[in-house]
Every structure is written in C-alpha cells, then in structure tokens.
Short mmCIF file of C-alpha atoms and ligand atoms in Angstrom, two decimals:
data_model
loop_
_atom_site.label_atom_id
_atom_site.label_comp_id
_atom_site.label_asym_id
_atom_site.label_seq_id
_atom_site.Cartn_x
_atom_site.Cartn_y
_atom_site.Cartn_z
CA MET C 429 52.04 28.97 41.01
CA LYS C 430 50.26 32.65 40.33
CA ILE C 431 51.40 33.30 36.63
CA LEU C 432 50.60 37.36 35.34
CA ILE C 433 50.34 37.86 31.76
CA LYS C 434 50.23 41.29 30.99
CA GLY C 435 49.81 43.82 28.27
CA GLY C 436 48.55 41.28 25.49
CA THR C 437 45.76 41.53 23.39
CA VAL C 438 43.46 38.41 23.83
CA ILE C 439 41.74 36.55 21.24
CA CYS C 440 38.89 34.37 22.47
CA PRO C 441 37.02 32.62 19.59
CA TYR C 442 34.94 30.80 22.69
CA ASN C 443 33.45 34.19 24.16
CA ASN C 444 34.14 36.81 20.92
CA ILE C 445 36.47 38.65 22.62
CA GLU C 446 39.78 40.79 20.94
CA GLN C 447 40.79 43.03 23.50
CA LYS C 448 44.01 44.14 25.50
CA LEU C 449 43.35 42.60 28.58
CA ASP C 450 45.88 41.29 31.53
CA VAL C 451 44.90 37.49 32.31
CA LEU C 452 45.43 36.01 36.04
CA VAL C 453 46.55 32.30 36.32
CA GLN C 454 46.13 30.68 39.87
CA ASP C 455 45.94 27.21 40.84
CA GLY C 456 45.75 25.62 37.59
CA VAL C 457 42.31 27.47 36.24
CA ILE C 458 41.99 31.52 34.36
CA ALA C 459 41.57 33.71 37.90
CA ARG C 460 40.77 37.12 36.39
CA VAL C 461 40.54 38.41 33.04
CA GLU C 462 40.61 42.21 33.30
CA GLN C 463 42.09 45.57 31.50
CA GLU C 464 44.50 46.16 34.40
CA ILE C 465 45.46 43.59 36.99
CA ASN C 466 48.57 44.91 39.30
CA GLU C 467 49.08 41.94 41.71
CA GLY C 468 51.50 39.88 42.92
CA ALA C 469 52.44 36.89 41.05
CA ASP C 470 55.33 34.00 40.40
CA ARG C 471 55.95 34.99 37.45
CA VAL C 472 54.95 37.66 35.10
CA ILE C 473 55.02 37.14 31.32
CA ASP C 474 55.33 40.52 29.44
CA ALA C 475 52.77 40.23 26.40
CA GLU C 476 52.90 43.79 25.23
CA GLY C 477 52.47 43.91 21.37
CA LYS C 478 51.83 40.05 21.82
CA TYR C 479 48.69 38.03 21.28
CA VAL C 480 46.86 35.49 24.12
CA PHE C 481 44.88 33.01 22.42
CA PRO C 482 43.16 29.70 24.28
CA SER C 483 45.41 27.01 23.61
CA PHE C 484 45.17 25.41 20.53
CA THR C 485 43.48 22.18 19.11
CA ASP C 486 45.08 19.57 17.01
CA ILE C 487 42.57 16.88 15.82
CA HIS C 488 45.28 14.67 13.90
CA VAL C 489 48.40 13.90 15.02
CA HIS C 490 50.47 10.37 15.23
CA LEU C 491 52.18 9.99 18.45
CA ARG C 492 53.29 6.74 17.37
CA GLU C 493 53.60 4.88 20.91
CA PRO C 494 52.68 2.20 21.98
CA GLY C 495 55.58 0.76 19.09
CA GLN C 496 57.32 2.89 17.21
CA GLU C 497 59.13 4.70 19.93
CA TYR C 498 62.66 5.57 17.30
CA LYS C 499 59.89 8.20 15.93
CA GLU C 500 58.06 9.60 18.43
CA ASP C 501 56.54 8.90 21.86
CA ILE C 502 53.57 10.31 24.24
CA ALA C 503 56.22 12.36 26.00
CA SER C 504 57.88 13.71 23.13
CA GLY C 505 55.20 14.16 21.10
CA CYS C 506 53.19 16.17 23.57
CA ALA C 507 56.37 18.20 24.52
CA ALA C 508 56.03 19.35 20.72
CA ALA C 509 52.29 19.89 20.76
CA ALA C 510 53.07 22.46 23.76
CA ALA C 511 55.96 23.78 21.67
CA GLY C 512 53.59 24.45 19.11
CA GLY C 513 51.04 26.12 21.42
CA PHE C 514 48.47 22.96 21.37
CA GLY C 515 46.98 21.93 24.33
CA ASP C 516 45.03 19.34 23.11
CA VAL C 517 45.41 16.95 20.85
CA CYS C 518 43.78 13.78 19.43
CA CYS C 519 46.04 10.67 18.08
CA MET C 520 45.67 9.05 15.52
CA PRO C 521 45.43 4.94 15.99
CA ASN C 522 48.00 3.35 13.56
CA THR C 523 50.31 2.49 16.26
CA LYS C 524 51.91 -0.79 17.06
CA PRO C 525 49.69 -2.31 18.50
CA THR C 526 46.80 -0.60 16.82
CA ALA C 527 44.82 1.68 19.03
CA ASP C 528 41.40 -1.18 18.67
CA SER C 529 41.41 -2.56 22.04
CA GLU C 530 40.43 -1.07 25.50
CA ALA C 531 43.63 -2.09 26.50
CA VAL C 532 45.83 0.56 24.32
CA ILE C 533 43.34 3.39 24.58
CA SER C 534 44.11 2.68 28.30
CA TYR C 535 47.23 2.92 27.84
CA ILE C 536 47.52 6.18 25.95
CA LEU C 537 45.30 7.73 28.87
CA LYS C 538 47.77 6.36 31.27
CA LYS C 539 50.64 7.57 29.87
CA ALA C 540 49.72 10.86 28.90
CA GLU C 541 48.93 11.50 32.70
CA GLN C 542 51.77 12.92 32.78
CA ALA C 543 51.99 15.30 29.42
CA PRO C 544 51.84 18.83 28.83
CA CYS C 545 48.86 18.31 26.85
CA ASP C 546 45.34 16.52 27.25
CA VAL C 547 45.65 13.84 24.78
CA HIS C 548 42.31 12.10 23.10
CA PRO C 549 43.43 9.09 21.76
CA ILE C 550 41.28 8.00 18.11
CA ALA C 551 41.01 4.45 17.83
CA ALA C 552 40.28 2.06 14.94
CA ILE C 553 37.51 1.57 12.94
CA THR C 554 38.80 -2.13 11.91
CA LYS C 555 40.82 -4.45 13.66
CA GLY C 556 44.33 -3.96 13.02
CA LEU C 557 43.34 -1.64 10.35
CA ALA C 558 42.64 -4.23 8.55
CA GLY C 559 39.62 -3.50 7.12
CA GLU C 560 37.93 -6.56 7.66
CA GLU C 561 36.24 -6.52 10.78
CA LEU C 562 34.74 -3.33 13.12
CA THR C 563 36.13 -2.87 16.28
CA GLU C 564 34.29 -2.39 19.25
CA MET C 565 33.24 1.12 19.07
CA GLY C 566 30.96 1.57 22.23
CA GLU C 567 33.78 -0.34 24.27
CA LEU C 568 36.65 1.84 23.41
CA LYS C 569 34.36 5.26 23.35
CA LYS C 570 33.85 4.02 27.32
CA ALA C 571 37.55 3.51 27.68
CA GLY C 572 37.88 6.84 26.54
CA ALA C 573 38.21 6.98 22.76
CA ILE C 574 36.88 10.17 21.31
CA ALA C 575 36.66 9.13 17.43
CA PHE C 576 37.54 5.98 15.16
CA SER C 577 39.62 6.47 12.34
CA ASP C 578 41.72 3.85 9.94
CA ASP C 579 43.81 7.02 9.10
CA GLY C 580 47.03 6.06 7.33
CA ARG C 581 44.63 3.94 5.04
CA PRO C 582 41.43 3.85 3.47
CA VAL C 583 38.52 1.68 4.85
CA GLU C 584 38.75 0.23 1.31
CA SER C 585 35.16 -1.51 1.73
CA SER C 586 32.37 0.87 0.95
CA ARG C 587 30.28 -2.38 2.65
CA MET C 588 32.47 -1.74 5.89
CA MET C 589 32.39 2.45 5.87
CA ARG C 590 28.68 2.07 5.58
CA LEU C 591 28.72 -1.10 8.85
CA ALA C 592 31.13 1.81 10.49
CA MET C 593 29.14 4.66 10.03
CA GLN C 594 25.81 3.03 11.40
CA TYR C 595 27.70 1.38 14.21
CA ALA C 596 28.95 4.92 14.86
CA LYS C 597 25.66 6.28 14.82
CA ALA C 598 24.58 4.12 17.68
CA PHE C 599 26.94 4.77 19.55
CA ASP C 600 27.10 8.99 19.31
CA ALA C 601 30.99 8.35 18.01
CA LEU C 602 32.39 10.19 15.23
CA ILE C 603 33.90 8.77 12.03
CA ILE C 604 37.20 10.13 10.79
CA SER C 605 37.92 9.29 7.29
CA HIS C 606 41.39 8.97 5.63
CA CYS C 607 40.00 9.50 1.74
CA GLU C 608 42.32 7.71 -1.00
CA ASP C 609 41.55 4.64 -3.01
CA ARG C 610 44.77 2.56 -3.33
CA LEU C 611 43.73 1.44 -6.74
CA LEU C 612 43.63 4.71 -8.23
CA ALA C 613 46.80 5.90 -6.04
CA ASP C 614 48.38 2.69 -7.57
CA GLY C 615 51.33 2.94 -5.66
CA GLY C 616 52.32 6.70 -6.51
CA VAL C 617 54.32 9.39 -4.53
CA MET C 618 53.26 12.24 -5.25
CA ASN C 619 50.53 14.59 -7.04
CA GLU C 620 50.08 13.25 -10.70
CA GLY C 621 50.30 15.91 -13.18
CA VAL C 622 52.61 17.68 -15.55
CA ARG C 623 55.18 17.94 -12.74
CA SER C 624 54.91 14.14 -11.88
CA ALA C 625 55.36 13.86 -15.60
CA VAL C 626 58.54 16.15 -16.12
CA ILE C 627 60.62 14.77 -12.85
CA GLY C 628 59.60 11.01 -13.65
CA LEU C 629 58.02 10.42 -10.22
CA LYS C 630 54.84 8.22 -10.18
CA GLY C 631 51.87 10.26 -9.94
CA VAL C 632 48.51 9.90 -7.60
CA PRO C 633 45.81 11.96 -9.21
CA TRP C 634 43.13 13.90 -6.99
CA THR C 635 40.48 11.48 -8.23
CA ALA C 636 41.70 8.66 -5.85
CA GLU C 637 41.11 11.18 -3.02
CA ALA C 638 37.50 13.05 -4.10
CA LEU C 639 36.28 9.82 -4.94
CA MET C 640 36.71 8.74 -1.47
CA VAL C 641 35.05 12.01 -0.31
CA GLN C 642 31.97 11.42 -2.28
CA ARG C 643 31.81 8.40 -1.40
CA GLU C 644 31.54 8.95 2.70
CA ILE C 645 29.39 11.86 1.69
CA MET C 646 27.02 9.64 0.56
CA LEU C 647 27.19 7.06 2.72
CA ALA C 648 26.46 9.83 5.51
CA GLU C 649 23.83 11.29 3.63
CA LEU C 650 22.18 7.93 3.59
CA LEU C 651 22.38 6.97 7.26
CA ASP C 652 22.05 10.25 8.46
CA THR C 653 25.01 10.58 9.84
CA PHE C 654 27.96 12.59 11.09
CA VAL C 655 31.53 11.99 8.90
CA HIS C 656 34.45 14.03 9.22
CA ILE C 657 36.98 14.04 6.10
CA ALA C 658 41.16 14.18 7.16
CA HIS C 659 43.45 16.19 5.26
CA VAL C 660 41.37 17.83 2.41
CA SER C 661 44.24 17.86 -0.49
CA CYS C 662 42.76 19.19 -3.50
CA ALA C 663 39.99 21.36 -5.22
CA GLN C 664 37.60 18.66 -6.41
CA SER C 665 37.41 17.48 -2.47
CA VAL C 666 36.62 20.94 -1.41
CA GLU C 667 33.54 21.29 -3.71
CA CYS C 668 32.52 18.08 -3.13
CA ILE C 669 32.28 19.02 0.71
CA ARG C 670 30.81 22.27 -0.54
CA GLN C 671 28.34 20.75 -2.25
CA ALA C 672 27.05 18.24 0.45
CA LYS C 673 26.94 20.86 3.15
CA LYS C 674 24.76 23.07 1.10
CA ARG C 675 22.25 19.99 0.92
CA GLY C 676 22.81 19.50 4.76
CA VAL C 677 24.85 16.80 4.89
CA ARG C 678 26.77 16.35 8.25
CA VAL C 679 30.47 16.39 6.79
CA THR C 680 32.79 18.53 8.07
CA ALA C 681 36.59 18.64 7.12
CA GLU C 682 40.37 19.20 7.74
CA THR C 683 43.02 20.19 5.94
CA CYS C 684 46.67 20.57 6.93
CA PRO C 685 49.16 23.74 6.83
CA HIS C 686 51.44 21.99 3.99
CA TYR C 687 48.40 21.86 1.57
CA ILE C 688 48.17 25.96 2.80
CA PHE C 689 51.61 26.69 2.51
CA ALA C 690 53.09 24.66 -0.48
CA ASN C 691 52.39 23.17 -3.72
CA ASP C 692 53.98 20.13 -5.54
CA SER C 693 56.64 22.45 -7.00
CA ILE C 694 59.17 21.72 -3.79
CA VAL C 695 58.87 18.02 -4.94
CA GLN C 696 61.37 19.33 -7.83
CA ASN C 697 64.43 18.46 -5.63
CA TYR C 698 63.45 14.83 -5.25
CA ASP C 699 63.88 15.31 -1.21
CA ALA C 700 61.82 13.12 0.25
CA MET C 701 61.41 15.54 3.19
CA SER C 702 57.93 16.60 0.75
CA LYS C 703 56.84 13.26 0.52
CA VAL C 704 53.23 13.19 2.44
CA ASN C 705 49.72 11.74 2.08
CA PRO C 706 47.35 12.90 0.35
CA PRO C 707 50.58 14.56 -1.11
CA LEU C 708 51.37 18.11 -1.68
CA ARG C 709 49.01 19.33 -4.55
CA SER C 710 48.88 21.80 -7.77
CA GLU C 711 49.07 25.26 -6.80
CA GLN C 712 45.52 25.51 -8.22
CA ASP C 713 44.35 23.00 -5.53
CA ARG C 714 45.93 25.23 -2.82
CA LEU C 715 44.21 28.06 -3.65
CA ALA C 716 41.09 26.18 -3.48
CA VAL C 717 42.06 24.26 -0.03
CA ILE C 718 42.27 28.12 1.08
CA GLN C 719 38.78 29.40 -0.40
CA GLY C 720 37.58 25.97 1.27
CA LEU C 721 38.51 27.57 4.46
CA LEU C 722 37.49 30.94 3.63
CA ASP C 723 34.19 29.64 2.77
CA GLY C 724 33.37 27.34 5.55
CA SER C 725 33.56 24.29 3.20
CA ILE C 726 36.62 22.95 5.64
CA ASP C 727 36.29 23.44 9.03
CA CYS C 728 39.51 23.47 10.59
CA ILE C 729 43.12 23.21 9.93
CA ALA C 730 44.94 19.96 11.87
CA SER C 731 49.09 19.23 11.31
CA ASP C 732 48.46 15.75 10.39
CA HIS C 733 52.13 15.82 12.70
CA ALA C 734 53.72 12.71 11.29
CA PRO C 735 57.03 12.08 12.52
CA HIS C 736 59.95 9.19 10.91
CA HIS C 737 63.05 8.40 11.78
CA ILE C 738 65.51 10.49 9.81
CA ASP C 739 66.49 6.93 8.02
CA GLU C 740 62.83 6.92 6.84
CA LYS C 741 63.44 9.76 4.94
CA LEU C 742 66.97 9.97 3.58
CA VAL C 743 66.27 7.78 0.99
CA GLU C 744 64.94 7.77 -2.73
CA TYR C 745 61.78 9.44 -3.10
CA ASN C 746 59.95 6.46 -4.15
CA THR C 747 61.22 4.30 -0.77
CA ALA C 748 60.69 7.01 1.44
CA LEU C 749 57.95 6.73 4.15
CA SER C 750 54.98 9.46 3.88
CA GLY C 751 54.37 12.35 6.48
CA ILE C 752 55.68 15.27 7.86
CA SER C 753 56.53 16.50 11.31
CA GLY C 754 54.26 19.25 11.37
CA ILE C 755 53.18 19.71 15.06
CA GLU C 756 55.86 22.59 15.99
CA THR C 757 55.46 24.64 12.77
CA SER C 758 51.71 24.20 12.26
CA PHE C 759 50.60 27.66 13.11
CA ALA C 760 53.22 29.67 12.12
CA LEU C 761 53.05 28.24 8.47
CA SER C 762 48.91 28.56 8.61
CA TYR C 763 49.64 32.44 9.71
CA THR C 764 52.27 32.98 7.22
CA ALA C 765 50.06 31.85 4.21
CA LEU C 766 47.15 33.17 5.29
CA VAL C 767 47.05 36.03 7.44
CA LYS C 768 50.24 37.69 7.14
CA THR C 769 48.96 37.53 2.97
CA GLY C 770 46.03 39.22 3.93
CA LEU C 771 43.53 36.51 3.13
CA MET C 772 42.11 36.07 6.22
CA PRO C 773 42.09 38.29 9.71
CA LEU C 774 44.05 36.49 12.88
CA SER C 775 40.86 35.91 14.75
CA GLU C 776 39.86 33.85 12.08
CA LEU C 777 42.63 31.87 12.08
CA VAL C 778 42.86 31.62 15.67
CA ARG C 779 39.07 30.30 15.85
CA LEU C 780 40.37 27.48 13.29
CA TYR C 781 42.80 26.24 15.76
CA THR C 782 40.78 26.15 18.44
CA SER C 783 36.60 26.47 18.76
CA ALA C 784 36.57 25.17 15.10
CA PRO C 785 38.71 21.85 15.85
CA ASP C 786 37.10 21.38 19.50
CA SER C 787 33.23 21.88 18.01
CA VAL C 788 34.27 18.73 15.27
CA VAL C 789 35.38 16.00 17.83
CA HIS C 790 32.65 17.39 20.73
CA LEU C 791 35.45 19.19 23.15
CA GLN C 792 34.23 21.40 25.64
CA GLY C 793 34.78 23.77 28.66
CA LYS C 794 38.08 26.00 26.91
CA GLY C 795 38.13 29.23 26.39
CA ILE C 796 39.68 32.72 28.12
CA ARG C 797 37.23 32.94 31.07
CA GLU C 798 37.17 33.17 34.63
CA GLY C 799 37.42 30.19 36.06
CA ALA C 800 38.05 27.98 33.13
CA PRO C 801 41.36 25.75 33.05
CA ALA C 802 44.34 27.74 32.64
CA LYS C 803 44.71 26.37 28.91
CA LEU C 804 46.65 29.47 27.01
CA THR C 805 49.06 29.96 24.67
CA VAL C 806 50.98 33.72 24.08
CA ALA C 807 52.58 34.55 20.22
CA ASP C 808 54.54 37.14 19.06
CA CYS C 809 53.16 37.44 15.61
CA GLY C 810 55.13 39.97 14.19
CA ARG C 811 58.38 38.19 14.81
CA GLU C 812 59.98 36.83 12.03
CA SER C 813 62.01 33.73 12.14
CA VAL C 814 63.70 30.84 10.31
CA ILE C 815 62.59 27.44 11.37
CA ASP C 816 65.34 24.93 12.50
CA ALA C 817 63.81 21.16 11.97
CA ALA C 818 67.10 20.33 13.99
CA SER C 819 65.84 22.29 16.72
CA PHE C 820 62.54 20.63 16.83
CA VAL C 821 61.03 19.10 20.18
CA SER C 822 59.50 16.21 18.25
CA LYS C 823 61.84 13.43 17.81
CA GLY C 824 60.76 13.50 13.84
CA LYS C 825 62.79 16.43 12.41
CA ASN C 826 61.33 15.27 8.84
CA THR C 827 59.60 18.64 7.47
CA PRO C 828 60.31 19.76 3.76
CA PHE C 829 60.10 23.63 5.61
CA ASP C 830 63.37 23.28 7.08
CA GLY C 831 65.34 27.03 6.49
CA VAL C 832 61.98 28.28 5.65
CA LYS C 833 60.97 32.24 7.21
CA VAL C 834 57.63 32.30 8.70
CA TYR C 835 56.18 34.89 10.79
CA ALA C 836 53.95 34.18 14.34
CA GLY C 837 56.24 32.19 16.93
CA ILE C 838 55.21 30.78 20.12
CA VAL C 839 56.45 33.05 22.66
CA CYS C 840 54.95 30.62 25.73
CA THR C 841 52.01 27.74 26.54
CA VAL C 842 50.57 27.50 29.39
CA TYR C 843 48.57 23.66 30.56
CA ASN C 844 46.61 23.66 33.27
CA GLY C 845 48.21 26.80 35.31
CA GLN C 846 52.17 25.58 34.33
CA ILE C 847 54.35 27.02 32.12
CA VAL C 848 55.24 23.96 30.06
CA TYR C 849 56.96 25.54 26.52
CA GLU C 850 58.74 28.93 26.71
CA ALA C 851 60.68 29.65 23.79
O1 LIG V 1704 51.83 10.93 5.34
C1 LIG V 1704 51.32 10.51 5.96
N1 LIG V 1704 51.63 9.81 7.16
N2 LIG V 1704 49.80 10.27 5.52
C2 LIG V 1704 48.75 9.47 6.32
O2 LIG V 1704 48.14 9.51 5.74
C3 LIG V 1704 49.80 8.70 7.49
C4 LIG V 1704 50.54 9.45 8.11
C5 LIG V 1704 51.91 8.43 8.97
O3 LIG V 1704 51.08 7.82 9.73
O4 LIG V 1704 52.84 8.65 9.18
#
C-alpha cells in the first residue's frame, strides 16, 4: 500500500520540522518527505490547508480488558485511539484480573497485535492494587510492562511507596502515581469549594491531591529516582512539581484535557458525566494547570480515557462511577482551550501529544523522517465541529462535553502504513 499525503503542513517535534511537505508512505514506513512528490500511489490524501503530525501518544488510558469488556475492550479502545489520532497508548492495570502478572501483560500484548495502534501495558505496583505486596517488577518489565501504577487508587502507605520506588529504581522502571489521600478525600464526589457547598455535594479538597504529590516528590528525592505524577488537577500540585523541578528532582507530570477545558461549574446540573477523579477544579486551578503546561512544570497531556457503561453514569452524582471517555476528544479539547485561545502555538501542543509523553515513558523511534514507521495523523485545525458522544468509536459514551463546539478534527490516522481511521 502506497499512500501519498499531499500539500499539508508537517509539524514534527522529534526533528523540529514545521513546513509544507508531501509525505509518501510505502510498505509501512515513511519513504519520502519532500516539498513536492509526484508519484503514483494507491491513495492520495489531499492535506491542503491541513496539518500532518506524528501520531499522538497517550500515556494514560483505561482499555478495561481483561474483565470489563462491557465498558471497553482492547479492540474498541484502540479503534477509539486511532479515531483520536493516537498511534501509541499506555493502558492502566486496573483491569479484572489486575495487570499484576506476566499472564495478564502477555494477554494484553497478544490481543493488541491486531490493534490499529501500539499498546504498552502499565503493570500494577502492588498485587491486586491492594497496596500490601509489591508485584514482580523485573519479570513484568521483561514481559513488556512499560511502567508501574496502581492508578484508580493511591498507594496509601508511604512505606510501601518508598519500597516500590526503591524496587523500581533497581529495574530502571517508572512509577506513575495516582495522588489521592483517601482519608482527606473522604468519599467526596466533586471539588471542595463554594460550588460544592452551594449545590450540596460532598467535596474533595485540593490537599487530598497535593499532599500526595509532595510525598511522591520527597520519596523520589530521598531515593534519587524518577516518579511520574498522573492527572494533575490543582494549582498546589503544579506548584509542588514546579519547585521540585527547580531543585532537580526527577519528577514528571501529566494533566488531562478536562482539567484544561473545564472547571467545576459544569457540575451544577448534577449530571454525573462530569464526575471524574480527581474532580474538575476551580477556574483558578484550571488556569494554574495551563500555566504549568506553559512553563514546563507539567510535561505532557494524557486523556485518562475512562470508559464506563451508560448505566454506571445515568445515576445520582453520589453513586455514579468516576471517569470520562476522553481519547477521541482529547486533542480537540486541548487545541480549543490552548491554541485557539492563543495561549500556545500549535507546534507546542503537538509536542505535548508526541515527543513529550514519549520521553516520559521512554518510547523511541517515532517522527516524520524517511525510514521511520509510518505513524501519522492528519488534522484539520480550522474545522469547527460539535462533539457527539453517540458517535464515539469507544464503547464508553460518557463525556460531559457532548454538544460542545471544538476545533481541530482528526482527518485520518495512519498506523504502520495503513489508514486505520478516516473521518
Ligand atoms: O475518574 C477516574 N476514573 N479516575 C481514575 O483514577 C480511574 C478511572 C477509572 O478507572 O475509571
């Protein structure tokens, strides 16, 4: 299969290209990148007025398989990833059974062989995510685990997290921390503040997150090792990370499109589609998170794609499950909030979706250059569209952004030389 992508503006953060170029894909790899290619191809994609990016990387995705295929499975989650412009996804281990054994990691990798993107499983830090016994990190890494996390819940014991970081350091493995002090969160369902008081829902204070962020930073400092902070949602977490980086602590962090695009005001209709953990925070927090992206305190954007069955969401706010099905709207929400508003150039946003997440989890080999695997995303950034949850490729239709106007639609996604998604 020969694909010629003609007339698009190529933005490639891996090798600092921002230029109008034609791209020829042949036999699964990028064969030529030149100003004008006039060669016969099986498919010619007219990218005039559009952009060509290396396909995106999402380092925080819940694919739900094995065990919760009624919410999502590897095939549907990866098809959704392709629709969102992603060529690499790292999937979280809160599956059933937990991805805490070689068998589950191998199962995920085997199932992912047919997928329209590369899947990198993240294994659990503790067995069954119970926080009591460490997993066999060395063996899990050998089996293909790209990182370790108990995401969905925190490692509550500081001693256990210290041991985990020590152990991970020995295997050169990355710990990704879900930062939440559950005693402080105390069953809260939204951000604690004026709004939670007014609408009468129990709040989660920002301290529940920031205290844990600070704990992880201090442990990483103590052990002189790496730690990655998942889904940063509040100003104080950003500040802890900013100060730690200044001291030279090897901490990295991600935030998610929903913390960039929305604040806790959207909770006031009591629609549990907006329930997510950590919760949507105040406008001040949203702006601080954006500032964190702008000054490099936050390294990248990840979707925390958390598909749920509609029956788990169409219930009272207090009983609904937390999570947003976000991989298909990730780039458009971020683009609309950051680039359309003039806060960030497009090339910087593309970096936050490609080389930046790759460097957090040490993924290599991408980029728009001759000989590289053909993993590309064509986007129409000028195109206005309205988010339509019913048309999601993901099984999870749970989004608070249904009906919202956004920019930057994915036109097509190429994975290893094949068109795996076309709008
Ligand atoms: O809202 C969330 N949903 N936050 C998490 O940390 C886990 C996720 C899930 O697995 O549904």
